[in-house]
Short mmCIF file of C-alpha atoms and ligand atoms in Angstrom, two decimals:
data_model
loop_
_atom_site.label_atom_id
_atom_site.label_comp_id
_atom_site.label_asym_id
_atom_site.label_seq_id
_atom_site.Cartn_x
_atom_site.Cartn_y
_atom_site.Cartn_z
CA UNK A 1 89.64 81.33 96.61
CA UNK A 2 92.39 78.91 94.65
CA UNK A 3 95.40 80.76 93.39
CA UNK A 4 98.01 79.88 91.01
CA UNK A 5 101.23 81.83 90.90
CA UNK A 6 104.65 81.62 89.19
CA UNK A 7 106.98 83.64 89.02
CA UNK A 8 108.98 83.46 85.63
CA UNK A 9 112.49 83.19 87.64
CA UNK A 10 111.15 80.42 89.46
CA UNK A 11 110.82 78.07 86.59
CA UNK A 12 113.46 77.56 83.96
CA UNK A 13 110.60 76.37 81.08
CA UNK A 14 106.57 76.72 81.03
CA UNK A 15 106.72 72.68 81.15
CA UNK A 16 108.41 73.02 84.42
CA UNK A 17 105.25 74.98 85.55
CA UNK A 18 102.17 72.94 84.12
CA UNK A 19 100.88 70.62 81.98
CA UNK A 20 101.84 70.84 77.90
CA UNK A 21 99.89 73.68 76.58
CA UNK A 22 101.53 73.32 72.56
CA UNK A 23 98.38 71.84 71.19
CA UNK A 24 96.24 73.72 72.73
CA UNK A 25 94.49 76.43 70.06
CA UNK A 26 93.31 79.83 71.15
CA UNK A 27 91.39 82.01 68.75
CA UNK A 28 92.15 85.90 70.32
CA UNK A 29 89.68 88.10 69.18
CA UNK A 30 90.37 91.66 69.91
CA UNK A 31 94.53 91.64 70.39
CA UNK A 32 94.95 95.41 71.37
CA UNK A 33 96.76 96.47 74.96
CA UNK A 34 94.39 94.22 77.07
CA UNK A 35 94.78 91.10 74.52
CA UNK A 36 97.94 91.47 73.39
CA UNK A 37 98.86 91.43 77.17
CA UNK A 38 97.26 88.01 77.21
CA UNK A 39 99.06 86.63 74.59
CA UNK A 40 102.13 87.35 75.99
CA UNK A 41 100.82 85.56 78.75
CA UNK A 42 99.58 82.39 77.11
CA UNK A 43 102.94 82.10 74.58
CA UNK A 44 104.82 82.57 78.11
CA UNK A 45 102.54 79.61 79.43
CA UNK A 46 103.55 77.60 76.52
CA UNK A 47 101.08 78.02 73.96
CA UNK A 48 102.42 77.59 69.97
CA UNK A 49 102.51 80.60 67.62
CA UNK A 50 100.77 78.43 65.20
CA UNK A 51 97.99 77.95 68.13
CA UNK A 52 97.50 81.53 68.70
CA UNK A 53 95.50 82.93 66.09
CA UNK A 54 94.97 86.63 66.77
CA UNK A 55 91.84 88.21 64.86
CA UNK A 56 91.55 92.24 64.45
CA UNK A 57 89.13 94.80 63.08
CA UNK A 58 91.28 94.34 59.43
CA UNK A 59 93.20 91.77 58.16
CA UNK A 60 96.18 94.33 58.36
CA UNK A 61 96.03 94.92 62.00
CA UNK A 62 95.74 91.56 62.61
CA UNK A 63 98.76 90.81 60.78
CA UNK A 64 100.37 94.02 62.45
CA UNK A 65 99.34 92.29 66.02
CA UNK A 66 100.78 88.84 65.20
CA UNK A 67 104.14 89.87 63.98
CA UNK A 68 104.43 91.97 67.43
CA UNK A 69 103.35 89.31 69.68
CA UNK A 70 105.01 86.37 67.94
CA UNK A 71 101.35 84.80 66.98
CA UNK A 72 99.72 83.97 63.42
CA UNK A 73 97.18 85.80 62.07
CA UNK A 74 93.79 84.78 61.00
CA UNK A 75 90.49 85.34 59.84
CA UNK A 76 87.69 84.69 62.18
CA UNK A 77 86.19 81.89 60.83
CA UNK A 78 89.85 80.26 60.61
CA UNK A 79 90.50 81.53 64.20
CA UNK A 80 87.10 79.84 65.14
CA UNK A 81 87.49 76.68 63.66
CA UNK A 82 89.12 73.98 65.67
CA UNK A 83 89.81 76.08 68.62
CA UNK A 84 90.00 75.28 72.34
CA UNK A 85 89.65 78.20 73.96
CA UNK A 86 88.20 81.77 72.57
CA UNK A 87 89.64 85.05 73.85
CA UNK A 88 87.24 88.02 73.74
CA UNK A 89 89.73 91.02 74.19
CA UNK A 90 86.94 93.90 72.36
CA UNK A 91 85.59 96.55 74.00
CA UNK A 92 82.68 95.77 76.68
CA UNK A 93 79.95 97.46 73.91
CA UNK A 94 81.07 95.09 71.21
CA UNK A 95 80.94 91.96 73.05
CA UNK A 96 77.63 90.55 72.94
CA UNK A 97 76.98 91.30 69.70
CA UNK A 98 80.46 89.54 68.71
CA UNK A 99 78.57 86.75 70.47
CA UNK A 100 75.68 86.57 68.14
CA UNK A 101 77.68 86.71 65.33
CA UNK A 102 79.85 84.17 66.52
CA UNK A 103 77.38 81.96 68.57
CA UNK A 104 76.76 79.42 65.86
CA UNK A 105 80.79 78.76 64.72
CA UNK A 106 82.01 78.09 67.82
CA UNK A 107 83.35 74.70 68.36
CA UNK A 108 81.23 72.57 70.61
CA UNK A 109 83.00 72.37 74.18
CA UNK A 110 85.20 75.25 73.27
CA UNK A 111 85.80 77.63 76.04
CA UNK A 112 84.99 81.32 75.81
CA UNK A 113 87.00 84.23 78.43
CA UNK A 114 85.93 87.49 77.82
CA UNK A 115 88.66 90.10 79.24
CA UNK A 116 85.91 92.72 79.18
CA UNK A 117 84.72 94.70 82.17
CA UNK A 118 81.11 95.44 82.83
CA UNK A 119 79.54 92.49 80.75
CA UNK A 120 78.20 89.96 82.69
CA UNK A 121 78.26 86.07 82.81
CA UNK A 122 75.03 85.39 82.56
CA UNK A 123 74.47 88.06 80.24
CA UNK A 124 76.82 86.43 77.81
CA UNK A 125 75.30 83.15 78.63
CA UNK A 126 72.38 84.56 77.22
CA UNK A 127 73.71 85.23 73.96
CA UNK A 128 75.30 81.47 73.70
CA UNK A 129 73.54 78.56 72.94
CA UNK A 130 73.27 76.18 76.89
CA UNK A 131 75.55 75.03 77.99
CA UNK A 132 78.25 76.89 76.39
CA UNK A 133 80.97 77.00 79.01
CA UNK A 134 81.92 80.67 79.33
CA UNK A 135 84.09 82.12 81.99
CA UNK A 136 85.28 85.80 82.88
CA UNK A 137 89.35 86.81 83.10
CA UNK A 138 89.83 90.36 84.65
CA UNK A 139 93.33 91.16 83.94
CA UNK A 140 95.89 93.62 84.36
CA UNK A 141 98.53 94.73 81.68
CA UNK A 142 101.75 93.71 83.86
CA UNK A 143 100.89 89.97 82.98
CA UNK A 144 102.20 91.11 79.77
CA UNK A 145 105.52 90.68 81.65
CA UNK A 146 104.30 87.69 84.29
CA UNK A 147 104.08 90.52 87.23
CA UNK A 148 100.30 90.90 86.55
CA UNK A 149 97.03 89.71 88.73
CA UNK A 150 94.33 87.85 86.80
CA UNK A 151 90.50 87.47 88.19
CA UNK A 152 89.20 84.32 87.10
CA UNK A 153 84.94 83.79 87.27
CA UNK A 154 83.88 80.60 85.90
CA UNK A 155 80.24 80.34 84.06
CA UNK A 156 77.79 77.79 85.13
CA UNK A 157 78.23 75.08 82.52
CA UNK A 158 82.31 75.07 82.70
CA UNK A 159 83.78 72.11 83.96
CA UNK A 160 87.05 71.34 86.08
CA UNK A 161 89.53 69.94 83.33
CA UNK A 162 88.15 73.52 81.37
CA UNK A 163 88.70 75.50 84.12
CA UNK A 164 91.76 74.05 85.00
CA UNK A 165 93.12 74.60 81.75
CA UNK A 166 92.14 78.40 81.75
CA UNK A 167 94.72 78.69 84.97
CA UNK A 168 96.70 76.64 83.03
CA UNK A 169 96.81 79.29 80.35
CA UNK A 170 97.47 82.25 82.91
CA UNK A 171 99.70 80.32 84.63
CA UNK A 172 103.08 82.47 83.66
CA UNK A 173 100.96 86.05 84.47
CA UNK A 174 101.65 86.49 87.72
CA UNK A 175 98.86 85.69 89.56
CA UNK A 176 96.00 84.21 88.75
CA UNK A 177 92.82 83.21 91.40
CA UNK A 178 89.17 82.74 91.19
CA UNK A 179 86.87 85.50 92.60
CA UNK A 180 83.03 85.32 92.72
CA UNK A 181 81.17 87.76 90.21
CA UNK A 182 80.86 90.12 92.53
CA UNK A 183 84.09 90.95 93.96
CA UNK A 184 84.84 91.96 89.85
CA UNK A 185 84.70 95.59 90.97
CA UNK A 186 86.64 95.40 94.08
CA UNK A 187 89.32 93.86 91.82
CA UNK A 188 88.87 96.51 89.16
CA UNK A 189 90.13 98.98 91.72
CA UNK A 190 92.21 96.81 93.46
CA UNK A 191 94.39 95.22 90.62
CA UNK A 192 92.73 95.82 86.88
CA UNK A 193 93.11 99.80 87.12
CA UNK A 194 96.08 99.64 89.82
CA UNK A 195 99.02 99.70 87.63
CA UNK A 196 98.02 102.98 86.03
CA UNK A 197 97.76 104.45 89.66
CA UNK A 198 101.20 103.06 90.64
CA UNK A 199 102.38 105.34 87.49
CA UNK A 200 101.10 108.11 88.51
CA UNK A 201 102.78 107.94 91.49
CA UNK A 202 105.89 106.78 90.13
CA UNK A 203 105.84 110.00 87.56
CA UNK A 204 105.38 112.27 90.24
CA UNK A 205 108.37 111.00 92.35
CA UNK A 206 110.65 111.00 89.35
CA UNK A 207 109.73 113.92 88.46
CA UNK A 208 110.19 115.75 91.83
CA UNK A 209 113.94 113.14 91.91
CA UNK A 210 114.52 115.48 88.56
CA UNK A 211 113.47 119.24 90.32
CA UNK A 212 115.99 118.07 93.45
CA UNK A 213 118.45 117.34 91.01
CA UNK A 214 118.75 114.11 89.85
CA UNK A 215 119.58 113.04 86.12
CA UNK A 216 116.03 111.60 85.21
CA UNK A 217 117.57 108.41 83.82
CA UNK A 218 119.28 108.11 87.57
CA UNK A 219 116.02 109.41 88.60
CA UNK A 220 113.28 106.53 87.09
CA UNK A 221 116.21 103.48 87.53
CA UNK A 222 116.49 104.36 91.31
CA UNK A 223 112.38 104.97 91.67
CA UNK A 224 111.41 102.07 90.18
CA UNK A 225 114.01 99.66 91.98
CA UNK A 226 112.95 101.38 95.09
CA UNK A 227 109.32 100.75 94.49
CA UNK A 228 110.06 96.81 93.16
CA UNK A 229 112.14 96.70 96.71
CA UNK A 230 109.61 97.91 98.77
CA UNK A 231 106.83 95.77 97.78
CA UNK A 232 109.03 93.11 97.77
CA UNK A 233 110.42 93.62 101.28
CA UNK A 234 106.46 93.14 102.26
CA UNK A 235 105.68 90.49 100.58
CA UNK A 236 109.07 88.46 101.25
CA UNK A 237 109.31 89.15 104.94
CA UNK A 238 104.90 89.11 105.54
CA UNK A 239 105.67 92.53 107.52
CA UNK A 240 102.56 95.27 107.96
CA UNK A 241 103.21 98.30 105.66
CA UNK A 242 102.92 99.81 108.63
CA UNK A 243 105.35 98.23 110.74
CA UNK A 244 107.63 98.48 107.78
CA UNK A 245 107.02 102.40 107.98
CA UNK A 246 107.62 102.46 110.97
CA UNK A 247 110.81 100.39 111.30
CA UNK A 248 112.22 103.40 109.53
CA UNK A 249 111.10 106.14 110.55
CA UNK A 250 113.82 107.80 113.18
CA UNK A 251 112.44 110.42 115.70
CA UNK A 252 112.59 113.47 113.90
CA UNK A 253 113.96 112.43 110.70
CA UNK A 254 113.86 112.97 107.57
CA UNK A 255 111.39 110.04 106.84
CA UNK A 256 108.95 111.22 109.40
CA UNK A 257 109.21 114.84 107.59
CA UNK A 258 108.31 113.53 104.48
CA UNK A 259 105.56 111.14 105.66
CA UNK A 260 103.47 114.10 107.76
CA UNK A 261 103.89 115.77 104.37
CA UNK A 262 102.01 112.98 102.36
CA UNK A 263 99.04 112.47 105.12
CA UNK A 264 99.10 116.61 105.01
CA UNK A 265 98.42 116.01 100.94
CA UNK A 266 95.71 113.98 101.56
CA UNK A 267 97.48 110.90 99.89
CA UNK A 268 95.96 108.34 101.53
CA UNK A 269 92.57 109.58 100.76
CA UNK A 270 93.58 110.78 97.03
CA UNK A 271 94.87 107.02 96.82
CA UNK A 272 91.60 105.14 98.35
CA UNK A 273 89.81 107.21 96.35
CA UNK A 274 91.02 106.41 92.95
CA UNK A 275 90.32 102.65 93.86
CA UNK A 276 86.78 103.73 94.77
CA UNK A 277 86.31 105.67 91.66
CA UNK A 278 87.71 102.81 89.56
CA UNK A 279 85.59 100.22 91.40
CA UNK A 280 82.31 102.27 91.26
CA UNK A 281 82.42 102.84 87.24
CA UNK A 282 83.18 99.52 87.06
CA UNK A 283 79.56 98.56 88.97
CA UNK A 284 77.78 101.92 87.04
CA UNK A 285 78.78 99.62 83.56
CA UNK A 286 77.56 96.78 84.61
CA UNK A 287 74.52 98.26 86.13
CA UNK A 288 74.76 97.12 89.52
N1 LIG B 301 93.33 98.04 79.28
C1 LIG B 301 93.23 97.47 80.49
O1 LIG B 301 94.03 97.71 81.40
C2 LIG B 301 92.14 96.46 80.76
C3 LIG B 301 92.11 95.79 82.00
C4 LIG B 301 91.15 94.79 82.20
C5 LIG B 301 90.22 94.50 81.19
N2 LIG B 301 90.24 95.19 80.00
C6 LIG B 301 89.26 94.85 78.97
O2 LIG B 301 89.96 94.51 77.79
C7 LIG B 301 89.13 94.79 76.67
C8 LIG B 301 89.95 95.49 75.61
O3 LIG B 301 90.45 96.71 76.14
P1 LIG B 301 91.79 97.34 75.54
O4 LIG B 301 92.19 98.41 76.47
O5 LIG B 301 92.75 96.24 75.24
O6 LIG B 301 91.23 97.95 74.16
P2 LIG B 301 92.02 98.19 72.79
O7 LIG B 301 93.48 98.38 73.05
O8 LIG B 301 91.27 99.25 72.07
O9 LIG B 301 91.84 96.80 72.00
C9 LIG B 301 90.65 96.43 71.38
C10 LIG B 301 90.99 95.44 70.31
O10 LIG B 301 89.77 94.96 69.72
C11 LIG B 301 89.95 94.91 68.32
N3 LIG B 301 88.68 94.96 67.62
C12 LIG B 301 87.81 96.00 67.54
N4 LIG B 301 86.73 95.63 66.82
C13 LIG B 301 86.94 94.35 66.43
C14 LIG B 301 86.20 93.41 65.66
N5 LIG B 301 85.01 93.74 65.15
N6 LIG B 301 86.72 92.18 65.47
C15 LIG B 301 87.92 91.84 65.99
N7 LIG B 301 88.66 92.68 66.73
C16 LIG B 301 88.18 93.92 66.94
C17 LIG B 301 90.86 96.09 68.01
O11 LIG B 301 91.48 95.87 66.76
P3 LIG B 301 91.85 97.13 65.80
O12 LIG B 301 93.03 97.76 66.46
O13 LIG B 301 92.13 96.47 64.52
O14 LIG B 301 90.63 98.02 65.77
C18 LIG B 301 91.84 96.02 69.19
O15 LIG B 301 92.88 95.11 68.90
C19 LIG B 301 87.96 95.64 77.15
O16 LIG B 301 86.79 94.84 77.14
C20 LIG B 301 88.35 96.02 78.57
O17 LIG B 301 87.21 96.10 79.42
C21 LIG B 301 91.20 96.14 79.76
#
């Protein structure tokens, strides 16, 4: 597994951080939460608003979607034409026949990433003239903000410089590493779905902060710093999570009150099992 990771506090300016991505052009297709996560990601990166040519369902939405995101609109076949790299950010149902339609205006040795979730490589393959180099990206939304994950799975006919350009492009998300086709649905549960999870949670504590009597404003600030510190504390000092439970949980505490109340709850299982649930519809779509 190769990983590339930045943190956007680490570097001062995308050059810092990889090679000149200004001339490279990406035609987005599909720029709703998923896509226009990704092009937050990519103008991060370094990519030029001119470059990023965002294609909705209408002509108004894509306009609506450019303005937001600081990208141009375009029409597909402008999008299409001259581009490097072609984003597929549609649903999974629409994106093989988005395929056909666009199979035969698709710039020879462009790349194609499809962001969608239950639609195989080889089944978009299939739809592409050989040889097309095609690779997978499964995202999460916090690249939006360059705290995201990103699963890269490269196609058959892709080569280095191409694939080293698509890490170039996620470069700013977060993190971004290659995973074999199979471990999609692991990383469905484990980081494409997470985020939603880790709001749940995050409601529920603010919420009970609010019903012990906490301002919620006071309430989410001190949540979600608490949250940002302890996953930092983990990954800064390499401790277990359970050694770091442990480390503060006095004999008889408070913290040791509260924990037996979460494994009394069932958390751990009602936590696992969201992953599993996430991770299994993610294998029922694809029909594994
Ligand atoms: N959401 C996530 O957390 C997440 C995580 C990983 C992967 N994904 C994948 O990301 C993909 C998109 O999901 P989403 O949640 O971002 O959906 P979404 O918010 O509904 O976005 C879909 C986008 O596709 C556009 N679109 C629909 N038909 C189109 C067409 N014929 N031509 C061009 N654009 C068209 C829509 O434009 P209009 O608004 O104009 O209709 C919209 O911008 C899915 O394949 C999903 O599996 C999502």
């Amino acid at each position: 597994m190769t990983a590339s990771s930045s943190h956007p506090a680490a570097h001062t300016s995308a050059e810092q951080s990889g090679p000149d991505l200004s001339g490279v052009r990406i035609a987005l297709i599909g720029a709703g939460n998923m896509g226009g996560a990704v092009a937050r990601a990519f103008l991060s990166a370094g990519v030029a608003a001119e470059n990023l040519q965002i294609v909705n369902s209408t002509s108004a939405s894509s306009e609506r979607a450019a303005a937001e995101l600081g990208a141009t609109a375009a029409s597909r076949s402008e999008a299409l034409e001259g581009a490097d790299v072609v984003v597929l950010g549609v649903k999974p149902y629409q994106v093989l026949d988005l395929l056909s339609a666009i199979r035969d205006s698709l710039p020879a040795g462009a790349v194609v990433i499809s962001l969608a979730a239950g639609v195989t490589i080889a089944a978009m393959e299939a739809a592409l003239p050989a040889g097309m180099p095609v690779e997978r990206a499964m995202p999460n939304t916090p690249i939006a903000v360059g705290e995201g994950a990103v699963g890269l799975m490269r196609g058959t006919s892709v080569e280095d410089a191409q694939h080293a350009l698509v890490h170039a492009l996620f470069a700013r998300a977060g993190v971004a590493v290659d995973i074999a086709e199979e471990q999609v649905h692991a990383f469905i549960g484990a980081a494409g779905s997470l985020p939603a999870f880790t709001y749940l949670i995050i409601e529920a504590m603010t919420d009970e902060a609010v019903r012990l009597g906490l301002k919620r404003d006071l309430a989410a600030s001190l949540i979600q710093q608490t949250v940002r510190g302890a996953a930092t504390v983990l990954s800064e000092t390499g401790a277990h999570p359970a050694a770091a439970k442990n480390a503060v949980s006095s004999p008889g505490g408070t913290t040791v009150q509260g924990l037996a109340a979460m494994e009394r709850a069932g958390v751990r299982a009602g936590v696992a099992g969201a992953m599993a649930a996430a991770a299994d519809h993610s294998r029922q779509m694809a029909g594994d």
